[in-house]
CSV table of C-alpha atoms and ligand atoms in Angstrom, one decimal:
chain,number,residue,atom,x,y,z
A,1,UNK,CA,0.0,0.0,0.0
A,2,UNK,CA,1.4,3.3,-1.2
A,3,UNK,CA,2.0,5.0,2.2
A,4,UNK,CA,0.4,9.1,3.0
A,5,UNK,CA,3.0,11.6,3.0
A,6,UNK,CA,3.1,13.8,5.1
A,7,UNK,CA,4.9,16.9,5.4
A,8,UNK,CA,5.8,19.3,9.1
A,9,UNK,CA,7.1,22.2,9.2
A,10,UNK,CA,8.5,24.8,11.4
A,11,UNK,CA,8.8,22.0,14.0
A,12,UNK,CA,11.6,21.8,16.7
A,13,UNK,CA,13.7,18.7,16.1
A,14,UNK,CA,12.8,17.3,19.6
A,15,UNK,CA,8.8,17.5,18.8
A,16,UNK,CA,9.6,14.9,16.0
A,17,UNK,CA,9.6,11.8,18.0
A,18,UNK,CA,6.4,12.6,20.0
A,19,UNK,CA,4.5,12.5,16.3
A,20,UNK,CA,6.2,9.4,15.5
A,21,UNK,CA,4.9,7.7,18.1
A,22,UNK,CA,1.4,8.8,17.2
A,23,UNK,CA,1.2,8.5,13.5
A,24,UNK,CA,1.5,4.9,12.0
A,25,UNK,CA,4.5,4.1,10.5
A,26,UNK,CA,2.9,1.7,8.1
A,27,UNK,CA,0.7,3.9,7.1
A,28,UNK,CA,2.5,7.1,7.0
A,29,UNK,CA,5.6,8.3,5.7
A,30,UNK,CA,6.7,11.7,7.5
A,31,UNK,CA,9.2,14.8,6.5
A,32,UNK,CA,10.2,17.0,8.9
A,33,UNK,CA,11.8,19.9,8.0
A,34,UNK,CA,12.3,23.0,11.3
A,35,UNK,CA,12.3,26.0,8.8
A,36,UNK,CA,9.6,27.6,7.5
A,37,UNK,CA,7.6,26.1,4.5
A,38,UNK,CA,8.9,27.5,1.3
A,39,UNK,CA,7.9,27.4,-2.0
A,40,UNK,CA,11.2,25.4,-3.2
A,41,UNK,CA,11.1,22.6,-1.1
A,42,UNK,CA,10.5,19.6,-3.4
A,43,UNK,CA,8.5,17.8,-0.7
A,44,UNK,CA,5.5,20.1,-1.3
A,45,UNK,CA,4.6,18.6,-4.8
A,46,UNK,CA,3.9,15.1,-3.5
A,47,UNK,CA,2.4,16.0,0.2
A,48,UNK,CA,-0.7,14.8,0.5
A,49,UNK,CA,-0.9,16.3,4.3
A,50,UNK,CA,1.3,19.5,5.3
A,51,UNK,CA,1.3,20.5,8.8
A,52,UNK,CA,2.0,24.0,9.8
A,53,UNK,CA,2.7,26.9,12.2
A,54,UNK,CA,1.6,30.3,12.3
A,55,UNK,CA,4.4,31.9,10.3
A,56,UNK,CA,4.0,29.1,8.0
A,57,UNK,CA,2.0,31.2,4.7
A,58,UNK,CA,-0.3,28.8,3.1
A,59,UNK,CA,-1.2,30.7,-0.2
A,60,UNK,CA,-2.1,30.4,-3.4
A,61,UNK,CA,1.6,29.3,-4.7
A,62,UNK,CA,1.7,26.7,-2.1
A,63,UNK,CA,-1.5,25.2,-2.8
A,64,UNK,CA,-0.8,25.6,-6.0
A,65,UNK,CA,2.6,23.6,-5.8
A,66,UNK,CA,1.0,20.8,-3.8
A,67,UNK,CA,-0.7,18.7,-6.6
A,68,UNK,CA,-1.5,15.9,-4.4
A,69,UNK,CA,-2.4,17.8,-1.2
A,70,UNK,CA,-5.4,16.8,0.5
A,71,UNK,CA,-5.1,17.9,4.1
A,72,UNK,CA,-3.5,21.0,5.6
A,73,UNK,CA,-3.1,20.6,9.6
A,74,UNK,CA,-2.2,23.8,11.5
A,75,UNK,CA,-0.3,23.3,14.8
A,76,UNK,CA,-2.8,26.2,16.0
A,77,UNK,CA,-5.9,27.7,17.3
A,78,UNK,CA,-5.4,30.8,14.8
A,79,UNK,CA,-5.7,30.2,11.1
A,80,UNK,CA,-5.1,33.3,9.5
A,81,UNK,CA,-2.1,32.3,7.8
A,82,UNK,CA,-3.7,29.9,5.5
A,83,UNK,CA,-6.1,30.9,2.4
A,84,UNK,CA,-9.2,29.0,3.3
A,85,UNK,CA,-11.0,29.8,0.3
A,86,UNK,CA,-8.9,29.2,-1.7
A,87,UNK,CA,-8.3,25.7,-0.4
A,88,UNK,CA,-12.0,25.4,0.0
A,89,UNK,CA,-12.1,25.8,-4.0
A,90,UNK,CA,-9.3,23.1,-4.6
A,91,UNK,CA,-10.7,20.7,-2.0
A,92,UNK,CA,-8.4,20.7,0.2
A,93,UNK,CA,-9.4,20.2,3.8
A,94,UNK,CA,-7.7,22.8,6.6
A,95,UNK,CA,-7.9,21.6,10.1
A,96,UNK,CA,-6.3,23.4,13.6
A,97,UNK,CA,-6.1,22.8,17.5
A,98,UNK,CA,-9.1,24.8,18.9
A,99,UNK,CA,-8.7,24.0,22.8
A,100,UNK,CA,-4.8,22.7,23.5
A,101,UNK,CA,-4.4,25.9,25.4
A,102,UNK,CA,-7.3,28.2,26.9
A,103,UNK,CA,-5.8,28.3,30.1
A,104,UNK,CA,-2.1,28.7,28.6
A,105,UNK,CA,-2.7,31.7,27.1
A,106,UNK,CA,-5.1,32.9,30.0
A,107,UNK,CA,-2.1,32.5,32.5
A,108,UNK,CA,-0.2,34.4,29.9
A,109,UNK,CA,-2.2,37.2,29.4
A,110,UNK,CA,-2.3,37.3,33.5
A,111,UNK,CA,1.6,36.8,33.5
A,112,UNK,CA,2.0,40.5,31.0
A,113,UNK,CA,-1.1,42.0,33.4
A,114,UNK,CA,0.9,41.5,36.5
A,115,UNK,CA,4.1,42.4,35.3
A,116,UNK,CA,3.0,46.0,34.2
A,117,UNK,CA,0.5,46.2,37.6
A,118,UNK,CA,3.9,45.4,39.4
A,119,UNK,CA,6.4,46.6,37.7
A,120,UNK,CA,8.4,43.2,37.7
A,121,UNK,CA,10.2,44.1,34.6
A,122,UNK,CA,11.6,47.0,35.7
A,123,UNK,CA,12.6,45.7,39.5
A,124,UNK,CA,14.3,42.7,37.6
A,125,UNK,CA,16.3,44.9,35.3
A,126,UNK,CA,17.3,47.6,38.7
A,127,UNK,CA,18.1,44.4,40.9
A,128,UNK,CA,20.6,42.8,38.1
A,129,UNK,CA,22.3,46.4,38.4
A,130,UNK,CA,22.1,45.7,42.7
A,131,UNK,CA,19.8,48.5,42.8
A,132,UNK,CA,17.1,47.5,45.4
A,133,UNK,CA,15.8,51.2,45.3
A,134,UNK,CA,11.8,51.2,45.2
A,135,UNK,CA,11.5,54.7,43.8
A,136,UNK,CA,9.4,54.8,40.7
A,137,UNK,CA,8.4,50.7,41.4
A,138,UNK,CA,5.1,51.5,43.2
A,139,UNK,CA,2.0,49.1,41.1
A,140,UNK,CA,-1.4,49.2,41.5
A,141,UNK,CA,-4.0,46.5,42.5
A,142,UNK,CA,-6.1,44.3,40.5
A,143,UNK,CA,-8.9,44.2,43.3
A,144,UNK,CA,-11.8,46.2,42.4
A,145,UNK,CA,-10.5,46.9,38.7
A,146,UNK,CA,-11.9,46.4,35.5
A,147,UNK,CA,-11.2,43.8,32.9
A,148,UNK,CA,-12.5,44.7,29.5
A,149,UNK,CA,-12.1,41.4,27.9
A,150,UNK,CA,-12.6,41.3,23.9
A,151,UNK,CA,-14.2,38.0,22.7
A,152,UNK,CA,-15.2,35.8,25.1
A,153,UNK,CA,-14.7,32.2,23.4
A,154,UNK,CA,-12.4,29.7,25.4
A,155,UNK,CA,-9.4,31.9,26.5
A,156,UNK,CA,-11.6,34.7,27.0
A,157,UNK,CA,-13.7,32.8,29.1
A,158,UNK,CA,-10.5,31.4,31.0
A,159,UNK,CA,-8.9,35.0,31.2
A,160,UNK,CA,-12.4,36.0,33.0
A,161,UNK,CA,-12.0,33.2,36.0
A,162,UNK,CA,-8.4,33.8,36.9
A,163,UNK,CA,-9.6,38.0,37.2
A,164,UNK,CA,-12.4,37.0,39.5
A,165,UNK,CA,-9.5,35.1,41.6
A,166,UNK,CA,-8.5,38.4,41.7
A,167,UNK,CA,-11.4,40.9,42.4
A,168,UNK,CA,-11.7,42.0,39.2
A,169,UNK,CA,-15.1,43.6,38.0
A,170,UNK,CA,-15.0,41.9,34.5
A,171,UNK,CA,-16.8,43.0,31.4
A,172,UNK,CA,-17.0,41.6,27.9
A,173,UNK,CA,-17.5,42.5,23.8
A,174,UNK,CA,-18.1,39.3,21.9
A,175,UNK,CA,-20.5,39.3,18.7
A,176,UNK,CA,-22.0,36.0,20.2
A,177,UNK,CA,-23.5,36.4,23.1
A,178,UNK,CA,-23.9,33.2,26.4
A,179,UNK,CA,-26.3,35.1,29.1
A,180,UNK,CA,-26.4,31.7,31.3
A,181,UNK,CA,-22.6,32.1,31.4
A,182,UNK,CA,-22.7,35.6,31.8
A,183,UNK,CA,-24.9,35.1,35.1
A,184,UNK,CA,-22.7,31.5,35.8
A,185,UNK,CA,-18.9,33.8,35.7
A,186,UNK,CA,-20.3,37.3,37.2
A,187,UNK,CA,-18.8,39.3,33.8
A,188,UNK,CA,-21.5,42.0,31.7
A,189,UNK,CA,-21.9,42.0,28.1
A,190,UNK,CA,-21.4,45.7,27.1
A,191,UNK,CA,-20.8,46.9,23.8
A,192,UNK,CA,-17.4,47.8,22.2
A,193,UNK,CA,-17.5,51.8,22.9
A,194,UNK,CA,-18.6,50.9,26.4
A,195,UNK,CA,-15.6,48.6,27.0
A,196,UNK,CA,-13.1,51.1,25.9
A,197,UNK,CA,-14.8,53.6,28.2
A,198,UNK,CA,-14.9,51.4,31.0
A,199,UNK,CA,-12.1,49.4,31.6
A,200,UNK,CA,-8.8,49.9,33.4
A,201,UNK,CA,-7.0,46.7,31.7
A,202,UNK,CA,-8.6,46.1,27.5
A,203,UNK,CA,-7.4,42.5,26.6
A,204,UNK,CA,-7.8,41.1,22.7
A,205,UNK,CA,-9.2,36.8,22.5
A,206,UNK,CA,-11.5,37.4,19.5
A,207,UNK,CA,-9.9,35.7,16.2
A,208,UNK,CA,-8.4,37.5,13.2
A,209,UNK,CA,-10.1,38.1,9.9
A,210,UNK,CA,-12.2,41.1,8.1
A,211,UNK,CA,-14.6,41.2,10.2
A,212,UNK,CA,-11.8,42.2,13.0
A,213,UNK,CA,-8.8,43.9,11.4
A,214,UNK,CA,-8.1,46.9,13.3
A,215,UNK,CA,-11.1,46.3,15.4
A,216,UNK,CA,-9.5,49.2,17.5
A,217,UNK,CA,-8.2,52.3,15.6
A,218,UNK,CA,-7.9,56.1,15.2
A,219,UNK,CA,-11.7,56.4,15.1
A,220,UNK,CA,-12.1,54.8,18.7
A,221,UNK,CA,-9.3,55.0,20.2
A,222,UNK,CA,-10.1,58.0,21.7
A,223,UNK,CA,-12.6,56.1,23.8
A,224,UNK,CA,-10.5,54.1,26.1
A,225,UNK,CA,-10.3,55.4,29.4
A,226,UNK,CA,-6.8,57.3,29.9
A,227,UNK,CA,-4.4,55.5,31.5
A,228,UNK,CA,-5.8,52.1,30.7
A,229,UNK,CA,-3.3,48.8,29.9
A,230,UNK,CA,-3.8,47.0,26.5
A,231,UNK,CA,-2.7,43.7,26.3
A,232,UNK,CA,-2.5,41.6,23.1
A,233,UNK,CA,-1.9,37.7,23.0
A,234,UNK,CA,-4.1,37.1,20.1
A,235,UNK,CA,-3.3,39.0,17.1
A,236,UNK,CA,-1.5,41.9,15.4
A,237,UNK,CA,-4.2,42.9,13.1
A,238,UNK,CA,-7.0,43.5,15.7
A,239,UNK,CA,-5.4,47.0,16.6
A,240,UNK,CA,-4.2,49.2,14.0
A,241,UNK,CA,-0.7,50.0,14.2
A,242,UNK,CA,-1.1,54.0,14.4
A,243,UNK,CA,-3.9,53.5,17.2
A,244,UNK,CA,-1.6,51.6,19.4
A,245,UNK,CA,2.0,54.0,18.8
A,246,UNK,CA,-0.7,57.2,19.3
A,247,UNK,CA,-2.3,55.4,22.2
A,248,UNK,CA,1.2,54.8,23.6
A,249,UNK,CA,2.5,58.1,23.0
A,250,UNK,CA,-0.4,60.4,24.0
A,251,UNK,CA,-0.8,58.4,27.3
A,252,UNK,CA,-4.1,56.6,26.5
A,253,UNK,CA,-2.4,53.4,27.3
A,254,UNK,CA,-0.7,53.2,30.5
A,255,UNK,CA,0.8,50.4,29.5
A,256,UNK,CA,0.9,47.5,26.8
A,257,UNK,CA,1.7,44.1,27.0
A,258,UNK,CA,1.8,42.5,23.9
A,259,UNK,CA,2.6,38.7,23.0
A,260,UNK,CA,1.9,39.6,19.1
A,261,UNK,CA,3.0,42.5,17.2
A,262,UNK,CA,3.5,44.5,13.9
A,263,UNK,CA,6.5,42.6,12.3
A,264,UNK,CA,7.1,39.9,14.9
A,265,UNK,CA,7.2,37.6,11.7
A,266,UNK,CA,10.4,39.5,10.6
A,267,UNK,CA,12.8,38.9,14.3
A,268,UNK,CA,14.8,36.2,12.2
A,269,UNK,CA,15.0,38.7,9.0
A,270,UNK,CA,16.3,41.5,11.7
A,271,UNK,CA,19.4,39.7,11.8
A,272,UNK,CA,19.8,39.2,7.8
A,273,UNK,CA,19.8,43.7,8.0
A,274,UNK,CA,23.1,44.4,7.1
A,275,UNK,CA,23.6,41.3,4.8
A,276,UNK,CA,20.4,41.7,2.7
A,277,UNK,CA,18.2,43.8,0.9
A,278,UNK,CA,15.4,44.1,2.8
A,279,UNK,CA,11.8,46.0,1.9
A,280,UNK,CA,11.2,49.5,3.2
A,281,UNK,CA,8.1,48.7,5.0
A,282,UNK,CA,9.3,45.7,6.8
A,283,UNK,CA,12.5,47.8,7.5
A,284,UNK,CA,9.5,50.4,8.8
A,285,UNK,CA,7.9,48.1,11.2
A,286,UNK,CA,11.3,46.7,13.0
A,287,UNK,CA,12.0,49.9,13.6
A,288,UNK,CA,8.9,50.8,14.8
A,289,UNK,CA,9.4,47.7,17.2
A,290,UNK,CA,12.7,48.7,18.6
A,291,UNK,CA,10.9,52.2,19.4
A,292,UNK,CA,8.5,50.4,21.3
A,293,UNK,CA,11.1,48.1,23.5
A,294,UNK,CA,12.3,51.9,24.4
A,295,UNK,CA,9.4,52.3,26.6
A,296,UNK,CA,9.8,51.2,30.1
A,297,UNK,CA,5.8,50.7,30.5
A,298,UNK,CA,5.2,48.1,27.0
A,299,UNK,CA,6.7,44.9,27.3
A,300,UNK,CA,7.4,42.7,24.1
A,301,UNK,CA,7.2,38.4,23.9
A,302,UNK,CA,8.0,36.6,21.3
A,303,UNK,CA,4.4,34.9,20.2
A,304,UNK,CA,5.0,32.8,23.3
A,305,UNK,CA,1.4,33.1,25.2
A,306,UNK,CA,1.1,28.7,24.0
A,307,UNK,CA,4.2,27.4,24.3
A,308,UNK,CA,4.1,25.3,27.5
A,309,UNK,CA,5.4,21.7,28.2
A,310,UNK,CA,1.7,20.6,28.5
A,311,UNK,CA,-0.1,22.3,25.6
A,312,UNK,CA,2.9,21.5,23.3
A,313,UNK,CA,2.1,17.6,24.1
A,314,UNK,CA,-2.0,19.0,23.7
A,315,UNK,CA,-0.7,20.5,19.8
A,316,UNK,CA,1.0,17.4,19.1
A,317,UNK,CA,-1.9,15.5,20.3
A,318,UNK,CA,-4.5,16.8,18.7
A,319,UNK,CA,-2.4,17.3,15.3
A,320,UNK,CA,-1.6,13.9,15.1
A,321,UNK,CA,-5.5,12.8,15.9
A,322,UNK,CA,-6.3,15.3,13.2
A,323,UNK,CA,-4.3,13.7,10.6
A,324,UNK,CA,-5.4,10.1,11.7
A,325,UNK,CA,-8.8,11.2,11.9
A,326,UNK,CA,-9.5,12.6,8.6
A,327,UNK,CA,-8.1,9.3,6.5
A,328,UNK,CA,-10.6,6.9,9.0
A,329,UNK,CA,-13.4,9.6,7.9
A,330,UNK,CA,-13.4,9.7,11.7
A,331,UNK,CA,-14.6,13.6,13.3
A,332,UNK,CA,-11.8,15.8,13.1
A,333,UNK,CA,-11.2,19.6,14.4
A,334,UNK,CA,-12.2,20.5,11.1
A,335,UNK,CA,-11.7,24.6,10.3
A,336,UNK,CA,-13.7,23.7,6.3
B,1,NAI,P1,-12.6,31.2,20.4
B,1,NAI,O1,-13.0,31.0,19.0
B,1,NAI,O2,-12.9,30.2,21.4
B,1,NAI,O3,-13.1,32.6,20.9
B,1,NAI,C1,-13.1,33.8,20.1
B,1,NAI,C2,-14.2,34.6,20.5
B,1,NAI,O4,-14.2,35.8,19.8
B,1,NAI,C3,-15.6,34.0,20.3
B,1,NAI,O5,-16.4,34.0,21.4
B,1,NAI,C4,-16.2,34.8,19.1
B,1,NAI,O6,-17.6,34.9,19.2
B,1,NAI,C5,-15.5,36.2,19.4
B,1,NAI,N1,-15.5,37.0,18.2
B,1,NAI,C6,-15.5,36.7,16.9
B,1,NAI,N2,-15.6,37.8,16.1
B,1,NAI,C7,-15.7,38.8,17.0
B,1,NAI,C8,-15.8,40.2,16.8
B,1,NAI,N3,-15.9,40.8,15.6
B,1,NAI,N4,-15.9,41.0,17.9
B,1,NAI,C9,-15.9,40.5,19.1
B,1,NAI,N5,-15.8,39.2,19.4
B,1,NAI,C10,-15.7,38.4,18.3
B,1,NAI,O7,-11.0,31.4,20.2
B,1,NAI,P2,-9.9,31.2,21.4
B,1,NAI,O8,-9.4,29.8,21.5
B,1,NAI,O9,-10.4,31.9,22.6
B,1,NAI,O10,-8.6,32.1,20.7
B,1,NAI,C11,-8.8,33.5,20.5
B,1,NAI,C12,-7.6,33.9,19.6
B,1,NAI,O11,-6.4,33.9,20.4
B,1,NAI,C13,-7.3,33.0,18.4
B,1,NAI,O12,-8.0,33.4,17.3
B,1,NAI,C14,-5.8,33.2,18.2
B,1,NAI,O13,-5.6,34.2,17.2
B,1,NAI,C15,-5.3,33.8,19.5
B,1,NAI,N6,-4.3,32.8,20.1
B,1,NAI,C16,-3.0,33.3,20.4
B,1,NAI,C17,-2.1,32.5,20.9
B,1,NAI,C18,-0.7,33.0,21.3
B,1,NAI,O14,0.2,32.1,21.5
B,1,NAI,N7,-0.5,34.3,21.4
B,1,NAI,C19,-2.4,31.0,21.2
B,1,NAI,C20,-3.7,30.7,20.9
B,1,NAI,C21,-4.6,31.5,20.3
């Protein structure tokens, strides 16, 4: 029996073996590469499956490339880096990993929160230096503050129990509305302008796509209540880029935490600079960046709000299932 190919990339070297053990070896034959997919590799034209990560851009070259592909399995919850409709017009199935890590990113988003309510980054940078002064380190408590939480779907949801552990008055914008949960957690539905008003901490959950690119920008920015913190683990787009720099600069913001941001794709190119040509506008949006890393109160992390030990193994998991699942016509996370 001719055996399913199937192709991973971006995937750390020591991930391999947990997949082995998963998929069937008689039945599968796997590649795994640890850079990025490209358009060259020679693996593409014969994948039936490719499995990917978020920086991984499934477009209309790749699919394109992929004669044979019948599956594409994201390693994520987010699937914006794929062309669905497109794939949904060759037939191609996409598939992701809705649940590995509600409370991962949850803890996350609490982990940025406290860090700027604290002022942990800047203690830890003063103490390295043996300076144990507590001049300028005084925080603020969460008690009796409140969380605007945008989209309330599972990390949302999660983000909302840890701030009642802590007090919080919570309030939430989601197009999709669960009034028994509402009643269940203790949170308020308000809409978006109220939210910005409102709250002394915004924090983005809602997914990517038109219907939320640059869900905050120069028209409502104005809103948010001065002072407030913005935190960001789920994605770029949601705020635009001007809104958050203004936001920053003028005040609005107190603060910002963000686990995604304009250009995060581009870190590895960063280092290529001096070596290679490299477009205006991406050269636009590191700098941008390292402007941002100036300010004591924002605080940058590398797209790490998933990546424990336990929702790794969840990824893997689920991936695996996914891949197992759809060629048994067995239920699968299916995305179309
Ligand atoms: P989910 O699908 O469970 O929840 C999303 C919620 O947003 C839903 O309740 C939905 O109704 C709501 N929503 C959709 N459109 C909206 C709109 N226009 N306005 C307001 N609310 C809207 O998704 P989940 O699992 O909670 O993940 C949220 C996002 O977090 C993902 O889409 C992903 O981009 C990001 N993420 C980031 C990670 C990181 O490592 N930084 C890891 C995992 C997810």
């Amino acid at each position: 029996m001719k055996k399913i190919k199937v192709a991973f990339f971006s995937i750390p070297p020591k991930e391999k073996n947990y997949i082995k053990r998963r998929l069937d070896k008689n039945k599968f034959e796997l590649f795994f590469f640890k850079d990025e997919l490209a358009a060259d590799n020679p693996v593409i034209k014969d994948a039936d499956v490719i499995s990917v990560f978020i920086y991984d851009k499934v477009d209309r070259n790749i699919i394109d490339k992929a004669k044979k592909l019948k599956l594409i399995a994201t390693r994520s919850t987010g699937f914006n880096h794929i062309d669905t409709e497109y794939a949904r017009k060759k037939k191609i199935a996409v598939a992701n990993v809705p649940y590995y890590g509600e409370n991962t990113v949850a803890e996350h988003t609490f982990a940025l929160i406290l860090t700027l309510s604290r002022n942990i980054h800047k203690a830890y940078v003063r103490s390295q230096q043996s300076n144990f002064s507590l001049e300028g380190l005084r925080g603020f408590d969460l008690r009796g503050k409140t969380l605007g939480v945008i989209g309330a779907g599972s990390i949302g949801v999660h983000v909302m129990k840890i701030a009642k552990g802590f007090g919080m008055k919570v309030l939430a914008y989601d197009v999709k509305q669960n009034h028994i949960l509402e009643e269940l957690l203790d949170f308020k539905y308000v809409d978006l302008e109220t939210l910005l008003k409102s709250s002394d901490i915004i924090t983005l959950h809602c997914p990517y796509n038109k219907s939320t690119h640059h869900l905050i920008n120069m028209n409502n920015i104005e809103l948010v209540k001065k002072g407030a913190l913005f935190i960001n683990t789920a994605r770029s787009g949601l705020i635009e880029p001007r809104a958050l720099y203004y936001a920053i600069d003028k005040g609005i913001f107190g603060g910002a935490g963000l686990d995604v941001f304009e250009g995060e794709e581009l870190l590895k190119e960063e280092n290529q600079m001096l070596t290679k040509n490299v477009e205006l506008e991406k050269v636009d949006a590191i700098l941008k960046r390292n402007l941002l890393l100036r300010r004591e109160n924002v605080i940058l992390t590398p797209h790490m709000a998933f990546d424990s030990q336990e929702a790794i193994e969840r990824i893997l998991e689920t991936t695996a299932e996914n891949i197992s699942a759809f060629f048994e016509n067995r239920n699968y996370y299916k995305v179309i």
